[in-house]
XYZ file of C-alpha atoms in Angstrom:
479
model
C 24.705 7.522 -12.563
C 24.705 4.208 -14.689
C 23.588 5.023 -18.030
C 24.583 1.615 -19.649
C 23.503 -1.825 -18.611
C 24.241 -4.958 -20.764
C 23.106 -7.407 -18.296
C 19.811 -7.971 -16.068
C 17.603 -10.238 -14.474
C 14.011 -9.675 -15.611
C 10.870 -11.174 -13.799
C 8.139 -11.500 -15.922
C 4.520 -12.629 -15.473
C 2.013 -13.448 -18.191
C -2.009 -12.291 -17.511
C -3.878 -15.063 -16.211
C -7.064 -16.247 -18.046
C -10.452 -14.990 -16.736
C -13.124 -17.227 -15.027
C -15.964 -18.491 -17.036
C -19.626 -17.581 -16.103
C -22.037 -19.938 -14.856
C -25.513 -18.021 -15.633
C -28.883 -19.302 -16.958
C -30.821 -17.442 -18.989
C -33.819 -15.656 -17.392
C -36.632 -13.943 -19.353
C -40.270 -13.606 -19.088
C -42.300 -16.198 -20.420
C -39.102 -18.474 -21.370
C -38.858 -20.362 -17.664
C -36.271 -22.888 -19.829
C -33.954 -20.320 -21.352
C -30.926 -22.577 -20.605
C -27.352 -21.762 -19.786
C -25.753 -18.476 -20.999
C -22.459 -18.136 -19.242
C -19.720 -16.330 -21.060
C -16.494 -17.671 -21.685
C -13.645 -15.346 -19.862
C -10.708 -13.719 -21.919
C -7.437 -14.763 -22.538
C -4.470 -13.233 -20.568
C -1.693 -11.188 -22.270
C 1.733 -12.375 -23.115
C 4.694 -10.798 -22.075
C 7.066 -10.476 -25.669
C 10.485 -9.264 -26.421
C 10.972 -7.592 -29.784
C 14.153 -6.401 -30.934
C 14.215 -2.489 -31.338
C 16.867 -0.763 -33.222
C 16.177 2.654 -31.045
C 17.100 0.752 -27.827
C 20.900 0.651 -27.124
C 21.083 -0.661 -23.638
C 18.787 -2.771 -20.800
C 18.643 0.520 -18.319
C 14.759 0.232 -18.226
C 14.806 -3.465 -16.834
C 17.666 -2.690 -14.700
C 15.338 -0.100 -12.574
C 12.291 -1.896 -13.112
C 12.992 -5.756 -13.336
C 9.460 -6.940 -12.671
C 7.043 -7.080 -15.684
C 3.717 -8.273 -15.742
C 0.984 -8.365 -18.614
C -2.899 -7.800 -17.665
C -5.255 -10.486 -17.156
C -8.451 -11.343 -18.959
C -11.711 -10.357 -17.910
C -14.683 -13.092 -16.839
C -17.170 -14.076 -18.723
C -20.777 -12.802 -17.891
C -24.236 -13.830 -18.427
C -26.128 -13.648 -21.824
C -23.142 -15.255 -23.467
C -20.536 -12.171 -23.124
C -17.155 -13.445 -23.311
C -14.627 -11.362 -21.216
C -11.924 -9.065 -22.723
C -8.724 -10.458 -23.461
C -5.627 -9.092 -21.568
C -3.625 -7.039 -23.833
C 0.014 -8.001 -24.637
C 3.092 -6.574 -22.835
C 5.673 -6.132 -25.392
C 9.401 -4.885 -23.948
C 11.550 -3.480 -26.378
C 15.381 -4.865 -26.318
C 18.245 -4.057 -28.043
C 19.712 -6.022 -31.156
C 22.104 -8.764 -29.788
C 20.262 -9.672 -26.622
C 20.475 -13.068 -25.815
C 17.848 -14.276 -23.445
C 18.970 -17.104 -20.886
C 17.459 -18.989 -17.701
C 19.246 -18.384 -14.333
C 20.540 -21.535 -15.007
C 22.525 -20.167 -18.071
C 20.792 -21.928 -20.685
C 20.198 -19.912 -23.687
C 16.279 -19.681 -24.269
C 16.453 -17.089 -27.543
C 19.316 -15.369 -29.578
C 17.492 -12.123 -30.682
C 19.559 -10.664 -33.595
C 17.660 -8.448 -36.067
C 15.171 -5.784 -36.326
C 11.657 -7.095 -35.102
C 13.065 -10.398 -33.803
C 10.549 -11.669 -31.146
C 10.445 -13.918 -28.610
C 7.433 -14.768 -26.126
C 8.785 -14.758 -22.540
C 5.888 -15.750 -20.719
C 2.310 -16.983 -22.214
C -0.975 -15.895 -21.207
C -3.406 -18.427 -19.616
C -6.401 -19.291 -21.589
C -9.713 -17.979 -20.345
C -12.390 -20.684 -18.482
C -15.065 -21.954 -20.245
C -18.589 -20.831 -19.175
C -21.596 -23.080 -18.547
C -22.919 -22.450 -22.157
C -19.858 -24.079 -23.629
C -19.830 -26.690 -21.350
C -23.596 -27.622 -22.165
C -24.165 -31.058 -24.076
C -26.843 -33.609 -24.539
C -26.031 -35.366 -21.003
C -25.253 -32.297 -19.309
C -28.145 -29.599 -20.451
C -28.014 -27.306 -17.556
C -24.463 -27.027 -15.909
C -24.074 -25.150 -12.928
C -20.704 -24.634 -13.260
C -17.825 -22.922 -15.371
C -14.244 -23.734 -15.529
C -11.645 -21.238 -13.937
C -9.129 -19.508 -15.847
C -5.220 -20.722 -16.480
C -2.912 -18.443 -14.341
C -0.383 -16.997 -16.730
C 3.050 -18.219 -16.925
C 6.020 -16.772 -14.995
C 9.806 -16.885 -15.773
C 12.815 -15.331 -14.284
C 15.108 -14.679 -17.307
C 18.623 -13.014 -17.580
C 19.110 -10.538 -20.594
C 22.543 -10.294 -22.187
C 23.432 -7.882 -24.477
C 26.122 -8.621 -27.402
C 26.945 -5.791 -29.506
C 26.335 -6.637 -32.983
C 29.355 -4.908 -35.265
C 31.395 -5.924 -37.752
C 34.899 -4.808 -36.547
C 35.991 -4.576 -32.998
C 38.885 -2.247 -31.404
C 40.952 -4.003 -28.575
C 43.528 -3.326 -26.611
C 44.977 -1.639 -23.587
C 43.310 1.092 -21.934
C 44.446 4.745 -23.251
C 45.702 2.701 -26.735
C 43.585 5.383 -28.685
C 40.785 3.328 -29.222
C 38.166 5.640 -29.010
C 39.828 8.407 -30.636
C 40.557 5.954 -33.938
C 36.887 5.307 -34.152
C 35.958 8.879 -33.791
C 37.882 9.979 -36.553
C 36.754 6.721 -38.595
C 32.962 7.462 -38.055
C 30.676 10.164 -36.480
C 30.696 8.800 -33.119
C 31.562 11.098 -30.357
C 32.706 8.745 -27.557
C 34.379 10.515 -24.404
C 38.321 10.661 -24.652
C 40.734 11.588 -21.944
C 44.311 11.212 -21.009
C 43.639 8.356 -18.334
C 43.150 4.878 -18.481
C 39.492 3.330 -18.394
C 38.015 6.516 -19.940
C 35.594 4.273 -21.989
C 33.557 2.445 -19.425
C 30.819 1.498 -22.178
C 31.176 0.039 -25.713
C 30.858 2.866 -28.588
C 29.439 2.101 -32.207
C 30.138 4.079 -35.123
C 29.523 3.531 -39.084
C 31.715 3.679 -41.501
C 31.595 3.963 -45.337
C 34.259 3.210 -47.304
C 33.921 3.117 -50.957
C 31.117 0.964 -51.673
C 31.131 -1.031 -48.232
C 29.711 0.154 -45.291
C 30.333 -1.461 -41.986
C 29.970 -0.955 -38.272
C 32.730 -0.612 -36.084
C 32.909 -0.739 -31.986
C 35.043 0.223 -29.356
C 35.322 -1.981 -26.131
C 36.466 -0.785 -23.033
C 40.491 -1.272 -22.575
C 41.638 -4.932 -21.793
C 44.606 -5.606 -18.876
C 46.244 -9.104 -17.797
C 43.572 -11.310 -16.350
C 40.831 -9.571 -18.144
C 39.107 -12.974 -18.946
C 39.271 -13.801 -15.365
C 37.449 -10.405 -14.485
C 40.122 -8.437 -13.706
C 39.574 -4.840 -14.760
C 36.430 -3.993 -17.126
C 37.633 -6.758 -19.588
C 35.267 -9.380 -18.709
C 32.286 -7.319 -18.431
C 32.191 -6.266 -22.153
C 34.355 -9.022 -23.581
C 30.866 -10.653 -24.831
C 30.630 -7.336 -26.666
C 33.404 -8.634 -29.316
C 31.704 -12.318 -29.666
C 29.618 -11.294 -32.621
C 32.452 -9.007 -34.677
C 33.667 -10.378 -37.557
C 37.092 -8.563 -37.722
C 39.144 -7.706 -34.650
C 41.566 -4.827 -34.569
C 44.331 -4.737 -32.445
C 45.586 -1.092 -32.004
C 48.481 -1.127 -30.340
C 50.198 2.186 -27.986
C 53.773 3.109 -29.375
C 54.273 6.046 -27.328
C 53.192 4.418 -24.018
C 55.078 6.003 -20.598
C 55.214 2.514 -19.147
C 58.995 1.209 -19.344
C 57.512 -2.527 -19.081
C 55.328 -2.364 -22.030
C 55.701 -2.116 -25.795
C 53.373 -3.216 -28.976
C 54.469 -6.472 -29.245
C 54.053 -7.534 -25.597
C 51.023 -5.914 -25.248
C 49.674 -7.749 -28.646
C 50.886 -11.390 -27.026
C 48.622 -10.426 -23.673
C 45.744 -9.249 -25.257
C 45.776 -12.556 -27.922
C 46.294 -14.470 -24.736
C 42.761 -12.776 -22.822
C 41.237 -13.732 -26.222
C 42.363 -17.112 -26.411
C 40.958 -17.616 -22.412
C 37.926 -16.156 -22.824
C 36.858 -18.480 -25.536
C 34.158 -18.313 -28.238
C 36.583 -18.308 -31.027
C 37.859 -15.082 -30.647
C 41.569 -16.249 -31.353
C 40.488 -17.450 -34.722
C 38.847 -14.295 -36.074
C 40.458 -11.964 -38.499
C 42.482 -9.864 -37.305
C 44.972 -6.891 -38.323
C 46.991 -4.594 -36.223
C 47.057 -0.517 -35.806
C 50.191 0.968 -34.529
C 48.691 4.449 -33.218
C 50.431 7.974 -31.937
C 53.350 7.650 -34.712
C 52.610 11.665 -34.599
C 54.937 11.572 -31.308
C 58.905 11.141 -32.563
C 59.454 8.011 -30.157
C 56.194 6.309 -31.278
C 57.113 6.626 -35.227
C 60.535 5.029 -34.339
C 59.139 2.337 -32.432
C 56.198 1.397 -35.071
C 59.217 1.262 -37.370
C 61.139 -1.188 -35.206
C 58.324 -3.534 -34.470
C 56.491 -3.681 -37.876
C 58.623 -6.327 -39.353
C 58.074 -8.572 -36.586
C 54.377 -8.110 -36.831
C 54.431 -8.585 -40.423
C 56.519 -11.926 -39.733
C 53.752 -13.412 -37.964
C 51.246 -12.805 -40.757
C 49.555 -9.337 -39.208
C 48.522 -7.093 -41.691
C 49.871 -3.697 -39.951
C 48.974 -0.219 -40.596
C 50.890 2.780 -38.902
C 48.414 5.466 -37.887
C 47.760 8.904 -36.001
C 44.284 9.246 -34.953
C 45.183 12.555 -33.666
C 46.937 13.624 -37.002
C 44.495 11.934 -39.107
C 47.612 10.117 -40.522
C 47.037 6.586 -42.418
C 43.237 6.558 -41.802
C 42.054 5.970 -45.198
C 44.263 3.246 -45.942
C 43.012 1.561 -42.816
C 39.488 2.248 -43.561
C 39.671 0.604 -47.357
C 41.416 -2.363 -45.698
C 39.068 -3.155 -42.862
C 36.279 -2.514 -45.630
C 38.056 -5.411 -47.564
C 38.196 -7.755 -44.578
C 34.741 -7.191 -43.588
C 33.609 -8.019 -47.462
C 35.476 -11.312 -47.298
C 33.917 -12.106 -43.909
C 30.366 -11.567 -45.400
C 30.932 -13.574 -48.175
C 32.453 -16.428 -46.328
C 29.690 -16.336 -43.767
C 26.793 -19.060 -44.695
C 23.878 -17.486 -46.136
C 20.855 -17.424 -43.827
C 18.045 -19.603 -44.701
C 14.354 -18.614 -44.089
C 13.529 -20.063 -40.567
C 11.813 -23.490 -41.266
C 8.374 -24.297 -39.665
C 8.806 -27.495 -37.932
C 6.068 -29.427 -37.063
C 6.331 -32.318 -34.405
C 3.117 -34.349 -33.935
C 2.670 -36.654 -30.932
C 3.072 -40.022 -31.219
C 0.481 -42.643 -31.602
C 0.916 -44.281 -28.154
C 1.861 -40.885 -26.319
C -0.980 -40.734 -23.636
C -0.721 -37.130 -22.816
C 0.320 -37.915 -19.156
C 2.409 -40.281 -17.101
C 1.743 -41.749 -13.662
C 4.528 -42.395 -11.577
C 4.495 -44.228 -8.270
C 6.675 -42.597 -5.266
C 8.187 -43.777 -2.535
C 5.808 -42.675 0.206
C 2.965 -44.662 -1.693
C 1.955 -41.665 -3.658
C 0.857 -41.636 -7.056
C 1.893 -38.717 -9.025
C 0.210 -37.899 -12.536
C 1.848 -35.519 -14.938
C 0.603 -34.026 -18.106
C -0.168 -30.780 -19.611
C -3.738 -31.434 -20.040
C -4.545 -32.898 -16.137
C -2.408 -30.373 -14.561
C -4.422 -27.685 -16.806
C -7.925 -29.281 -16.132
C -7.022 -29.036 -12.052
C -6.300 -25.633 -12.310
C -9.320 -24.905 -14.123
C -11.693 -27.016 -11.678
C -13.668 -24.948 -8.936
C -13.314 -27.526 -5.972
C -16.461 -25.902 -4.029
C -18.999 -27.057 -6.351
C -19.537 -31.079 -6.957
C -20.423 -30.738 -10.224
C -17.198 -29.309 -11.248
C -15.159 -31.950 -9.588
C -17.294 -34.755 -10.953
C -16.754 -33.206 -14.280
C -13.179 -33.449 -13.854
C -13.276 -36.783 -12.559
C -15.291 -37.982 -16.139
C -12.579 -35.707 -18.269
C -9.885 -37.589 -16.422
C -11.391 -41.232 -16.764
C -11.913 -40.297 -20.608
C -8.278 -39.721 -20.677
C -7.075 -42.716 -19.108
C -6.018 -41.659 -15.886
C -7.790 -44.156 -13.768
C -7.098 -46.979 -16.179
C -3.530 -45.991 -15.720
C -3.755 -45.616 -12.261
C -5.019 -49.313 -11.855
C -2.226 -50.532 -13.939
C 0.074 -48.914 -11.964
C -0.908 -50.641 -8.660
C -3.222 -48.163 -7.209
C -5.885 -48.997 -4.905
C -8.878 -47.409 -3.073
C -7.520 -44.767 -0.691
C -4.596 -44.433 -2.005
C -3.225 -40.775 -2.601
C -2.732 -39.262 -6.264
C -1.241 -36.332 -6.975
C -1.777 -34.340 -10.171
C 0.862 -31.452 -10.948
C 4.266 -30.773 -9.788
C 5.660 -31.162 -6.018
C 5.634 -27.698 -5.344
C 1.940 -27.049 -6.627
C -0.230 -30.116 -6.649
C -3.362 -31.186 -5.934
C -3.482 -34.153 -3.471
C -6.411 -36.416 -2.884
C -7.396 -39.713 -2.042
C -8.297 -42.100 -5.101
C -11.845 -43.693 -5.193
C -12.084 -45.311 -8.654
C -15.271 -43.628 -10.281
C -17.639 -44.564 -13.410
C -18.749 -42.262 -16.083
C -21.543 -39.788 -15.166
C -24.565 -39.793 -17.105
C -27.362 -37.289 -16.934
C -29.202 -39.280 -14.494
C -26.663 -39.317 -11.987
C -26.766 -35.542 -11.713
C -28.932 -33.845 -9.445
C -29.595 -29.900 -9.015
C -26.961 -27.453 -10.785
C -23.872 -27.871 -8.677
C -24.573 -31.019 -7.399
C -22.833 -34.508 -8.014
C -24.254 -37.518 -6.014
C -21.488 -39.019 -6.053
C -19.199 -37.002 -4.104
C -21.699 -36.678 -0.878
C -24.786 -38.176 0.800
C -28.318 -36.468 -0.179
C -28.856 -33.029 0.829
C -31.275 -31.854 3.722
C -33.596 -30.213 1.559
C -34.021 -33.127 -0.937
C -34.128 -35.224 2.064
C -36.941 -33.193 3.320
C -38.653 -33.588 -0.083
C -38.681 -37.262 0.186
C -39.854 -37.414 3.414
C -43.089 -35.165 2.897
C -43.446 -37.486 -0.162
C -43.261 -40.751 2.138
C -45.875 -38.585 4.215
C -48.192 -38.194 1.590
C -47.974 -41.799 0.178
C -48.594 -43.252 3.605
C -51.722 -40.826 4.262
C -53.420 -41.906 0.909
C -52.590 -45.399 2.090
C -54.261 -45.192 5.176
C -57.456 -43.395 3.472
C -57.926 -46.308 0.870
C -57.469 -48.958 3.750
C -60.250 -46.805 5.514
C -62.197 -46.479 2.750
C -62.043 -49.701 0.531
C -64.755 -48.591 -1.654
């Protein structure tokens, strides 16, 4: 059963905003109570938060679909809907958030770091909030905005000061187990380590973390063995330690050739791994042949500029010197690291000539309107309500969409699409004028969008009949 997962694809969906309420206050002796529809609640966000107690992405491997709760709709008597609850997803320290194309959205390092993966939709306004001097009793409310949806890739990169790299069975797990309190699996066969192991080492006044990465083999940077899956865990480490096996039973291997192979794999992987501070550890000198081989190759390695330590993880030989040498390298790397500055708040005001939308003519004669406000307004409109559609037309006209359509060459009857291709509202354009209160009929009606309703027509016919009757009576009885 899988117990460690360092890369998952997560499908997140924020909560949708609640719909606004269209209501009129009804109370005895108050026939004109006015609109009292409340606003819908806001949808919950999906938020990623770094949690030090989480070390794997296993939970998201089993449950990759996550959704926040939606806001409740508004109610009469000016009661607003309840906001949806945010969904907080804990992730390990060092998690990189990417989109499906591989673009980095967030690099989450440090306890408490947050990233909003999907933003909840805002609630729709009730008719009480839509009332104005010209529209005293709106017969409509705005719909809630759907919550954001996104497919993201979470990739874990271990955060450690020192990384142990080398061939399988070189003794990396044994070394980390004696330098720290970590208890990795140790056995006498290759690829015993299947997941990175972390340990904390104290050397004098310096405390640092050390990571044991699964063994590398030739071709690891191209996907052979387990190297490609876990080389990413070395990227954040400041110091690399080559653990070389001096007692290998393979006749075609020796510490120097092993070092050359691993160095080439680090160079091929990229990310500046070949330029990190490094040292060499010659392990298993408790074996007679291993000690002799270590003495033979040590001058060659030191001639290349490496700091070399001969140790035995089993016999605990040379560990103290190695621990303090690593502490010195870590201290130097920390001192050379640029000082982190507080995150600056960047304010990017819109340009004075930014209309907030664009009108683009397309080849098929369609005019497409794109912009945050027009697209949101369309999503909030109840197209089964004539007055709501008229309100949308007024808002678009005030924003300047109609003027821009005319400037782009649109004519009466041309198709206009608002929104992206996969989710656009398309209609035949009819230039309109701003609506005044005198143009509105009963609640929910707008005379610009259809002919008079039968009920209103019958009232007009009855009034005309009464007028005719009065006229006949006046003609018959002139005195």
